[in-house]
Amino acid sequence: MFEQLSKPFRYKKIELDSAQKAQSTKKKVKVKNWTATIKRLWNYLAEQKGLLSLVLLMVVVSSALGLLGPFLIGVAIDDYIVNKELDGFLQLIISLIFVYIFYSISLWLQNVWMIGIAQSTVETMRNQLFQHLHRLPIPFFDKRQHGELMSRITNDIENVSSTLNSSVIQIFSSVLTLVGTISVMLWLSPLLTLITLTIIPAMFLGIRWITNRTGSLFKETQKNLGNLNGFIEETVSGQRIVKTFSREDKVIEEFLVKSEKLKGSAFWAQTFTGFIPKVMNVLNNLSFAIIAGVGGIFALNGWITIGAIVIFAEYSRQFTRPLNDLANQFNTLLSAVAGAERVFEIVDHEEEEKDEKSAIELKEVKGEVEFKEATFSYEKGEDTVSELSFHVHAGQSVALVGPTGAGKTTVINLLSRFYEIDQGSILIDGHDLSSIKRSSLRQHMGFVLQESYLFEGTILENIRYGRLDATDEEVIEAAKLANAHSFIMKLPNQYEMKLKQDGSGISQGQKQLLSIARAILADPTILILDEATSSIDTITELKIQEALQRLMSGRTSFIIAHRLNTIQNADIILVLKDGTIIEKGTHHELLTQQGFYYEMYHSRVEDDAV
């Protein structure tokens, strides 16, 4: 996004050649494993074998009745109309009415049942995907746009849903209709059937030419839609930054480019798909003309009856219609397969590394932490932290300071096992982190971050998120300890006030106080404070600092801070630079050394004075 924003603003970028883009994307993007994805979708459907069997039975019934109707019309012409037998004709018409009534009922039942199967299948896929997302490691989310992930959960899943609602039935019905139609046509007149089938090569060549071009375009369309959703989510979330730097025009330009790219792939995918019914209609009319002409000659020579010609004419339409339906459904199926494949890419992504079978539960934690020559890199060959070694006694407060990129947040990520160290070890109460279950480890840790995140719901529910079994009285007591109770009581509905997503409606400082109350309620042994007082006014900062002191009391605390005046009382200050500890000691000791920390402290003091 920022690379785009740095480029000169020119609307000429939007003048894109859709045809060229479609051809280029066609070469680049293909469904990776069409057969495997179809098989996996079928495995989901097969979980409802009973109802699916009923659907297939109704498909057989409707296909048989659909073939029986035209046949009865031909019989009526040959046996009753030509011979002018009114009674027999009326009986056959009544039979024909019942055939089409039951035909309609069978269609309705199979559609209703299939919709239920499709919705249950998609619900299973959606639930599986959402559950799997919560088992994925933090690096997975760090490397992907949230909007793009949301697109897979919503748009791609919905694409699969709409396809399953109709395509499965249509494919089976079309295949059965084709087999039945050809069988009856061969029985009536093998020669006329062979003549009618001469159009099949042209049909398949046309369909193949079209579908070869649509598969990659549908996949590209889904990808472009995900990218556009991700960009929208990013810009809406960062609207303050956009407006602060007056980058509205730049963002609009990039949106138009992405939107045009989506339009290009979607346009050509739908255009090629739209060729199918047109081509099939031409071939259908050609087939009808062949039957009318050749059938007329056969009838004049007494080789076939008029009723048989009528049956052939109707069956020729029933013959080309399923081919048309199969071609259309194949393209729709390609779109669904593209969406399903994007869903399965996440489902198949490796989950957060499993705990060792011998991993233990930490029932009681004192809070003693030790790093032993811990080394870690986000990218191979570039160590973010290197051979970190330090020891923290239970109940001590540790401040991590240093320039941006020094590795402060990385230390916290390693301690909480959001990332795994490459070398060395990290110990809690003498236990190596790798020997502790992650869920157990994080149950004893509490976080108060720079960006306090609140969920949509009441204030009471947001604080209780720290401990779900807490009573209302315990929640209120935590709010009082966090200095949040007074401002909550001034709000409409007080603790029952419903917050919007991300807590919009209250100030940043108030959100931070609620986050502290949530951490107090969780009662963690190890506390992580990441810039918890940044971007807060002085009066609110004093309230937060007071609340934090209560929260830190008796707990092992790790504090990341740029404002060095907030960590002067820390038991240990670790000064990091380029991923290594260059200084260690108390505030007073580090100032006495007059080293890097001394320079940082005085430069910050001078900046604050200015």
XYZ file of C-alpha atoms in Angstrom:
610
model
C 0.000 0.000 0.000
C 2.727 2.496 1.016
C 4.751 1.789 -2.101
C 1.729 2.720 -4.159
C 1.156 5.867 -2.140
C 4.703 7.025 -2.773
C 4.242 6.955 -6.563
C 3.157 10.076 -8.488
C -0.582 10.427 -8.739
C -1.673 9.661 -12.305
C -5.138 8.489 -13.282
C -3.663 7.136 -16.521
C -2.846 3.966 -14.582
C -6.519 3.158 -14.567
C -6.692 2.879 -18.357
C -6.047 -0.860 -18.372
C -6.324 -3.255 -21.261
C -8.673 -5.902 -19.855
C -8.002 -8.316 -22.691
C -4.252 -8.200 -22.156
C -4.691 -8.643 -18.410
C -6.988 -11.590 -18.905
C -4.488 -13.280 -21.182
C -1.601 -12.658 -18.798
C -3.519 -13.919 -15.778
C -4.604 -16.919 -17.753
C -0.994 -17.993 -18.053
C -0.184 -17.360 -14.412
C -3.192 -18.582 -12.457
C -4.626 -22.078 -12.603
C -6.548 -24.265 -10.241
C -3.754 -26.239 -8.621
C -5.501 -29.548 -8.113
C -8.996 -29.597 -9.574
C -9.618 -33.304 -8.992
C -8.435 -33.299 -5.370
C -10.573 -30.267 -4.523
C -13.679 -31.829 -6.082
C -12.999 -35.013 -4.115
C -12.750 -33.067 -0.855
C -16.014 -31.252 -1.559
C -17.654 -34.598 -2.253
C -16.355 -35.927 1.084
C -18.203 -33.092 2.830
C -21.398 -33.904 0.928
C -21.051 -37.610 1.674
C -21.436 -36.908 5.395
C -25.191 -36.668 4.683
C -25.522 -39.901 2.725
C -29.147 -40.583 3.692
C -30.584 -37.291 2.501
C -28.228 -37.226 -0.471
C -29.520 -40.664 -1.529
C -33.080 -39.307 -1.459
C -31.996 -36.373 -3.598
C -30.399 -38.696 -6.135
C -33.552 -40.851 -6.136
C -35.625 -37.749 -6.935
C -33.140 -36.856 -9.682
C -33.673 -40.300 -11.231
C -37.458 -39.943 -10.935
C -37.527 -36.435 -12.426
C -35.187 -37.454 -15.265
C -37.367 -40.497 -16.070
C -40.574 -38.448 -15.977
C -38.941 -35.750 -18.102
C -38.203 -38.376 -20.753
C -41.624 -40.001 -20.460
C -43.547 -36.804 -21.260
C -42.299 -36.300 -24.864
C -42.600 -40.021 -25.510
C -46.289 -39.959 -24.535
C -46.839 -36.996 -26.857
C -45.413 -39.015 -29.745
C -47.616 -41.978 -28.831
C -50.645 -39.666 -28.758
C -49.918 -38.467 -32.278
C -49.341 -41.896 -33.801
C -52.005 -43.912 -31.957
C -54.801 -41.427 -31.324
C -54.574 -38.178 -33.274
C -53.764 -39.804 -36.606
C -56.464 -42.456 -35.993
C -58.871 -39.852 -34.487
C -59.519 -41.873 -31.296
C -60.796 -39.259 -28.858
C -61.269 -41.516 -25.794
C -57.761 -42.911 -25.868
C -56.384 -39.418 -26.515
C -58.161 -37.989 -23.438
C -56.872 -40.832 -21.240
C -53.341 -40.222 -22.447
C -53.667 -36.467 -21.808
C -54.748 -37.195 -18.213
C -51.749 -39.501 -17.833
C -49.534 -36.770 -19.253
C -50.894 -34.251 -16.729
C -50.063 -36.592 -13.838
C -46.583 -37.208 -15.288
C -45.797 -33.485 -15.252
C -47.348 -32.980 -11.795
C -45.133 -35.675 -10.305
C -42.236 -34.310 -12.345
C -42.704 -30.893 -10.703
C -43.031 -32.437 -7.227
C -39.820 -34.438 -7.680
C -37.980 -31.288 -8.822
C -39.244 -29.340 -5.813
C -38.259 -32.067 -3.334
C -34.766 -32.503 -4.740
C -34.163 -28.749 -4.710
C -35.351 -28.299 -1.118
C -33.369 -31.279 0.134
C -30.256 -30.252 -1.782
C -30.401 -26.733 -0.382
C -30.445 -28.243 3.115
C -27.475 -30.467 2.278
C -25.561 -27.561 0.740
C -26.156 -25.257 3.698
C -25.133 -27.944 6.201
C -22.030 -28.694 4.144
C -21.030 -25.046 3.931
C -21.708 -24.589 7.651
C -19.332 -27.474 8.374
C -16.686 -25.942 6.106
C -17.140 -22.486 7.645
C -16.935 -23.866 11.197
C -13.881 -25.932 10.355
C -12.177 -22.953 8.748
C -12.925 -20.612 11.655
C -11.788 -23.170 14.238
C -8.610 -23.804 12.258
C -7.858 -20.079 12.113
C -7.611 -20.095 15.905
C -5.090 -22.924 15.790
C -2.771 -21.150 13.378
C 0.418 -19.486 14.616
C 0.743 -15.716 14.955
C 3.232 -15.496 12.021
C 0.456 -16.672 9.698
C -1.622 -13.572 10.520
C 1.389 -11.245 10.515
C 2.057 -12.065 6.856
C -1.500 -11.718 5.520
C -4.094 -8.993 5.101
C -6.997 -9.489 7.465
C -9.478 -8.420 4.806
C -8.155 -11.082 2.431
C -8.665 -13.744 5.108
C -12.180 -12.423 5.723
C -12.879 -12.736 1.997
C -12.048 -16.439 2.151
C -14.349 -16.995 5.105
C -17.244 -15.077 3.542
C -17.046 -14.645 -0.242
C -15.321 -17.919 -1.113
C -17.490 -19.969 1.222
C -20.635 -18.311 -0.137
C -19.460 -19.057 -3.672
C -19.215 -22.741 -2.774
C -22.665 -22.569 -1.160
C -24.437 -21.099 -4.176
C -22.825 -23.687 -6.452
C -23.666 -26.693 -4.295
C -27.288 -25.565 -4.120
C -27.785 -26.285 -7.817
C -24.732 -27.753 -9.545
C -24.709 -31.202 -7.931
C -28.344 -31.845 -8.869
C -27.889 -30.350 -12.322
C -24.867 -32.486 -13.132
C -26.521 -35.763 -12.124
C -29.766 -34.797 -13.831
C -27.972 -33.822 -17.029
C -25.973 -37.049 -17.162
C -29.080 -39.187 -16.592
C -31.067 -37.201 -19.148
C -28.312 -37.617 -21.721
C -28.093 -41.382 -21.194
C -31.880 -41.816 -21.254
C -32.372 -39.584 -24.287
C -29.747 -41.355 -26.389
C -31.110 -44.766 -25.375
C -34.690 -43.949 -26.458
C -33.483 -42.244 -29.668
C -31.421 -45.305 -30.611
C -34.435 -47.517 -29.950
C -36.673 -45.415 -32.206
C -34.211 -44.914 -35.088
C -30.491 -45.679 -34.880
C -29.806 -43.987 -38.215
C -31.544 -40.719 -37.353
C -29.842 -40.811 -33.936
C -26.398 -41.083 -35.541
C -27.215 -38.195 -37.863
C -28.393 -36.092 -34.903
C -25.218 -36.875 -32.943
C -23.033 -35.357 -35.656
C -23.241 -32.023 -33.848
C -21.623 -33.447 -30.686
C -17.993 -32.904 -31.820
C -18.782 -29.262 -32.536
C -20.382 -28.939 -29.089
C -17.419 -30.397 -27.249
C -14.878 -28.391 -29.227
C -16.775 -25.188 -28.463
C -17.196 -26.033 -24.787
C -13.558 -27.038 -24.420
C -12.354 -23.838 -26.078
C -14.452 -21.764 -23.673
C -13.762 -23.667 -20.435
C -10.010 -23.640 -21.059
C -10.210 -19.879 -20.780
C -12.608 -19.539 -17.856
C -10.972 -21.706 -15.171
C -7.960 -19.472 -14.593
C -10.093 -16.348 -14.870
C -12.481 -17.485 -12.126
C -9.497 -18.213 -9.859
C -8.017 -14.806 -10.661
C -11.387 -13.149 -9.970
C -11.560 -14.691 -6.491
C -7.974 -13.640 -5.814
C -8.618 -10.071 -6.983
C -11.778 -9.911 -4.874
C -9.811 -10.996 -1.798
C -7.127 -8.375 -2.490
C -9.746 -5.663 -2.920
C -11.488 -6.630 0.341
C -8.147 -6.621 2.128
C -7.350 -3.154 0.796
C -10.777 -1.837 1.816
C -10.388 -3.266 5.338
C -6.907 -1.746 5.585
C -7.898 1.729 4.429
C -11.081 1.861 6.510
C -9.130 0.820 9.624
C -6.433 3.367 8.841
C -8.801 6.178 7.888
C -7.301 8.557 10.449
C -3.843 8.116 8.932
C -5.212 8.580 5.421
C -6.865 11.844 6.373
C -3.958 13.015 8.512
C -1.580 12.847 5.561
C -4.228 13.936 3.014
C -3.785 10.764 1.009
C -7.438 10.393 -0.013
C -6.661 10.829 -3.726
C -3.798 8.348 -3.577
C -5.950 5.739 -1.831
C -8.766 6.287 -4.323
C -6.313 5.806 -7.177
C -5.078 2.497 -5.819
C -8.642 1.364 -5.141
C -9.623 2.170 -8.729
C -6.668 0.190 -10.038
C -7.573 -2.850 -7.903
C -11.245 -2.466 -8.777
C -10.371 -2.273 -12.476
C -8.274 -5.414 -12.144
C -11.217 -7.235 -10.552
C -13.503 -5.912 -13.258
C -11.139 -7.155 -15.977
C -10.900 -10.738 -14.735
C -14.620 -10.906 -13.887
C -15.585 -9.400 -17.252
C -13.670 -11.957 -19.281
C -14.701 -14.866 -17.056
C -18.373 -13.966 -17.464
C -17.952 -13.116 -21.158
C -16.462 -16.484 -22.015
C -19.099 -18.182 -19.877
C -21.818 -16.241 -21.700
C -20.658 -17.702 -25.019
C -21.826 -21.161 -23.983
C -25.630 -20.684 -24.151
C -25.268 -18.763 -27.414
C -23.199 -21.503 -29.039
C -25.487 -24.199 -27.664
C -28.611 -22.422 -28.961
C -27.129 -22.301 -32.448
C -26.250 -25.987 -32.320
C -29.671 -26.772 -30.840
C -31.409 -25.057 -33.736
C -29.080 -26.825 -36.156
C -29.988 -30.167 -34.588
C -33.711 -29.359 -34.875
C -33.277 -28.457 -38.539
C -31.452 -31.736 -39.218
C -34.191 -33.764 -37.532
C -36.958 -31.883 -39.349
C -35.318 -32.270 -42.747
C -33.993 -35.813 -42.499
C -36.990 -37.002 -40.424
C -39.377 -35.600 -43.038
C -37.600 -37.580 -45.760
C -37.748 -40.731 -43.625
C -41.458 -40.199 -42.936
C -42.250 -39.743 -46.632
C -40.560 -43.056 -47.313
C -42.396 -44.764 -44.459
C -39.244 -45.432 -42.454
C -40.442 -43.534 -39.375
C -43.722 -42.236 -37.998
C -44.692 -38.608 -37.504
C -44.937 -39.204 -33.773
C -41.361 -40.498 -33.733
C -40.202 -37.331 -35.474
C -41.948 -35.232 -32.797
C -40.260 -37.337 -30.095
C -36.901 -36.888 -31.821
C -37.411 -33.128 -32.127
C -38.241 -32.820 -28.426
C -35.467 -35.193 -27.390
C -32.972 -33.263 -29.488
C -33.753 -30.250 -27.317
C -33.513 -32.412 -24.215
C -30.233 -33.740 -25.588
C -28.615 -30.347 -26.136
C -30.098 -28.808 -22.974
C -28.194 -31.117 -20.579
C -25.038 -30.513 -22.604
C -25.676 -26.801 -22.250
C -26.390 -27.230 -18.541
C -23.252 -29.320 -18.044
C -21.156 -26.672 -19.777
C -22.681 -23.883 -17.691
C -22.416 -25.868 -14.480
C -18.827 -26.749 -15.290
C -17.923 -23.067 -15.378
C -19.867 -22.425 -12.191
C -18.156 -25.431 -10.685
C -14.772 -24.012 -11.654
C -15.635 -20.822 -9.784
C -16.652 -22.837 -6.712
C -13.536 -24.998 -6.944
C -11.418 -21.843 -7.061
C -13.141 -20.595 -3.895
C -12.951 -23.992 -2.185
C -9.279 -24.283 -3.017
C -8.607 -20.918 -1.358
C -10.483 -22.152 1.719
C -8.580 -25.442 1.783
C -5.284 -23.558 1.486
C -5.973 -22.157 4.952
C -7.430 -25.396 6.336
C -4.315 -27.236 5.161
C -1.939 -24.644 6.552
C 0.212 -26.073 9.299
C -1.233 -25.368 12.715
C 0.719 -23.896 15.577
C 3.333 -26.461 16.498
C 1.807 -29.141 18.667
C 2.810 -29.416 22.301
C 5.059 -32.327 23.110
C 3.226 -35.330 24.522
C 5.282 -34.903 27.669
C 4.383 -31.191 27.947
C 3.229 -30.236 31.431
C 0.521 -28.029 32.911
C 1.732 -25.180 35.098
C -0.685 -25.174 38.003
C 1.230 -22.684 40.131
C 3.746 -20.224 38.721
C 6.110 -18.119 40.786
C 7.250 -16.039 37.820
C 11.006 -16.702 37.647
C 12.163 -16.172 34.037
C 15.534 -16.918 32.474
C 16.823 -16.492 28.915
C 19.865 -18.610 28.066
C 21.681 -17.575 24.884
C 18.363 -17.257 23.044
C 18.722 -16.561 19.313
C 15.897 -15.925 16.872
C 15.416 -14.593 13.336
C 12.267 -13.779 11.391
C 14.198 -14.316 8.159
C 16.945 -16.883 7.783
C 20.421 -15.407 7.994
C 19.296 -12.221 9.762
C 19.184 -12.650 13.551
C 16.649 -10.364 15.201
C 17.959 -11.203 18.673
C 21.240 -12.973 19.274
C 22.404 -14.957 22.317
C 20.206 -13.119 24.812
C 20.923 -14.119 28.407
C 19.347 -12.630 31.530
C 17.655 -13.796 34.701
C 14.541 -12.343 36.359
C 13.491 -13.355 39.844
C 9.841 -13.876 40.692
C 8.029 -10.602 41.348
C 10.661 -8.381 39.717
C 9.843 -5.764 37.120
C 11.982 -5.715 33.972
C 12.058 -2.831 31.510
C 13.120 -3.357 27.908
C 14.429 -0.204 26.247
C 16.284 0.585 23.083
C 15.852 2.058 19.620
C 13.229 0.826 17.174
C 14.143 -2.601 15.831
C 16.342 -3.457 18.791
C 14.306 -6.615 19.540
C 12.133 -5.535 22.492
C 8.839 -6.871 21.120
C 10.621 -9.984 19.861
C 11.626 -10.842 23.432
C 7.945 -10.729 24.418
C 6.914 -12.798 21.388
C 9.436 -15.464 22.356
C 8.443 -15.444 26.025
C 4.767 -15.967 25.122
C 5.720 -18.561 22.453
C 4.064 -16.663 19.654
C 7.352 -17.435 17.923
C 9.788 -20.266 18.682
C 13.469 -19.585 19.351
C 16.056 -20.952 16.911
C 18.758 -21.638 19.482
C 19.195 -21.479 23.237
C 16.425 -21.830 25.798
C 13.882 -19.876 27.836
C 12.931 -21.066 31.316
C 9.993 -20.286 33.597
C 10.386 -21.519 37.163
C 13.141 -23.783 35.853
C 10.924 -25.367 33.157
C 11.912 -24.985 29.511
C 9.123 -23.293 27.536
C 9.101 -26.166 25.047
C 8.124 -28.529 27.892
C 5.090 -26.428 28.888
C 1.703 -26.533 27.172
C 1.057 -23.252 25.392
C -2.451 -22.890 26.795
C -1.111 -23.416 30.302
C 1.699 -20.921 29.768
C -0.579 -18.171 28.466
C -3.126 -18.710 31.222
C -0.500 -17.353 33.615
C 0.335 -14.345 31.432
C -1.485 -11.050 31.083
C -1.072 -8.415 28.372
C -1.719 -4.682 28.316
C -0.745 -3.466 24.865
C -0.314 -0.092 23.246
C -3.387 -0.655 21.075
C -6.022 -1.845 23.513
C -8.549 -3.989 21.696
C -12.133 -4.225 22.886
C -14.850 -6.417 21.391
C -18.370 -5.436 20.447
C -20.428 -5.926 23.593
C -21.013 -4.381 26.989
C -18.281 -2.985 29.216
C -19.080 -5.746 31.699
C -18.509 -8.406 29.019
C -15.255 -6.828 27.841
C -13.743 -6.795 31.333
C -15.027 -10.324 32.036
C -13.107 -11.510 28.963
C -10.132 -11.752 31.324
C -11.897 -14.477 33.342
C -15.195 -15.753 32.005
C -16.410 -17.224 35.293
C -15.974 -13.945 37.211
C -19.019 -12.541 39.010
C -20.341 -9.029 38.416
C -18.930 -7.998 41.798
C -15.460 -9.238 40.837
C -15.637 -7.372 37.530
C -16.591 -4.131 39.303
C -13.810 -4.590 41.862
C -11.280 -5.050 39.018
C -12.578 -1.852 37.406
C -12.107 0.023 40.680
C -8.515 -1.201 41.019
C -7.904 -0.076 37.424
C -9.297 3.423 38.132
C -12.011 2.728 35.520
C -15.048 2.598 37.813
C -15.549 6.356 38.077
C -15.761 7.024 34.340
C -17.892 3.891 33.770
C -20.497 5.152 36.247
C -20.813 8.369 34.241
C -21.590 6.530 31.011
C -25.131 5.787 29.781
C -26.150 2.368 31.139
C -22.832 2.254 33.032
C -21.449 -1.315 32.968
C -24.210 -2.367 30.565
C -23.214 0.237 27.986
C -22.673 -1.558 24.703
C -19.447 -0.724 22.909
C -19.075 -0.841 19.171
C -16.364 -2.849 17.464
C -12.878 -2.015 18.781
C -14.440 0.026 21.568
C -15.299 3.093 19.502
C -17.384 5.502 21.559
C -14.934 5.952 24.435
C -11.498 7.577 24.534
C -8.180 5.794 24.046
C -7.313 6.323 27.706
C -10.623 4.843 28.828
C -10.067 1.835 26.581
C -6.670 1.368 28.179
C -8.159 1.459 31.670
C -10.659 -1.234 30.647
C -7.769 -3.327 29.296
C -5.996 -2.978 32.643
C -9.187 -3.990 34.461
C -9.396 -7.049 32.216
C -5.792 -7.960 33.062
C -6.421 -7.438 36.796
C -9.411 -9.761 36.627
C -7.303 -12.431 34.874
C -4.860 -12.283 37.814
C -1.754 -13.317 35.812
C 1.597 -14.235 37.365
C 3.626 -12.749 34.496
C 2.558 -9.376 33.133
C 3.458 -7.856 29.747
C 3.125 -4.084 29.324
C 3.837 -2.909 25.784
C 3.808 0.889 25.594
C 0.742 0.879 27.818
C 0.844 4.624 28.474
C 1.784 5.961 25.039
C -0.446 8.524 23.324
C -2.253 9.292 26.597
C -2.776 12.717 28.143
C -0.964 13.512 31.379
C -3.972 13.254 33.729
C -5.082 9.927 32.246
C -1.492 8.696 32.309
C -1.343 9.271 36.046
C -4.499 7.178 36.501
C -3.077 4.465 34.277
C 0.276 4.487 36.047
C -1.467 4.159 39.404
C -3.554 1.262 38.081
C -0.478 -0.378 36.583
C 1.386 -0.185 39.883
C -1.471 -2.077 41.541
C -1.481 -4.573 38.707
C 2.295 -5.122 38.837
C 2.398 -5.596 42.588
C 3.674 -9.101 43.404
C 3.914 -10.060 39.717
C 6.837 -10.566 37.351
C 6.457 -7.726 34.871
C 8.034 -7.005 31.513
C 7.667 -3.399 30.410
C 8.402 -2.062 26.943
C 8.637 1.708 27.025
C 10.023 4.576 24.979
C 9.173 7.125 27.674
C 12.010 6.353 30.048
C 10.486 8.328 32.907
C 7.845 5.570 33.219
C 10.360 2.805 34.029
C 12.698 4.494 36.504
C 11.439 2.260 39.333
C 11.992 -0.989 37.430
C 14.109 -3.576 39.241
C 16.080 -4.324 36.085
C 16.471 -2.316 32.894
C 17.721 -4.187 29.840
C 19.111 -1.937 27.098
C 18.902 -3.625 23.703
C 20.529 -2.617 20.461
C 20.671 -4.646 17.249
C 19.229 -7.671 19.033
C 21.747 -7.881 21.859
C 21.848 -6.620 25.457
C 24.458 -3.891 25.653
C 23.680 -2.619 29.169
C 21.856 -3.950 32.225
C 21.089 -2.516 35.655
C 18.822 -0.175 37.581
C 17.993 3.322 36.427
C 20.522 4.833 38.803
C 23.253 2.342 37.902
C 22.824 2.917 34.177
C 22.946 6.682 34.556
C 26.144 6.332 36.588
C 27.724 4.311 33.777
C 27.055 7.195 31.345
C 26.684 4.834 28.429
C 23.990 4.293 25.797
C 21.116 4.457 28.289
C 22.520 7.700 29.716
C 22.488 9.251 26.232
C 18.976 7.970 25.531
C 17.634 9.279 28.815
C 19.065 12.772 28.483
C 18.072 13.084 24.828
C 14.482 12.169 25.780
C 14.511 14.624 28.688
C 15.706 17.394 26.375
C 13.016 16.505 23.820
C 10.314 16.600 26.519
C 11.608 19.963 27.736
C 11.360 21.381 24.247
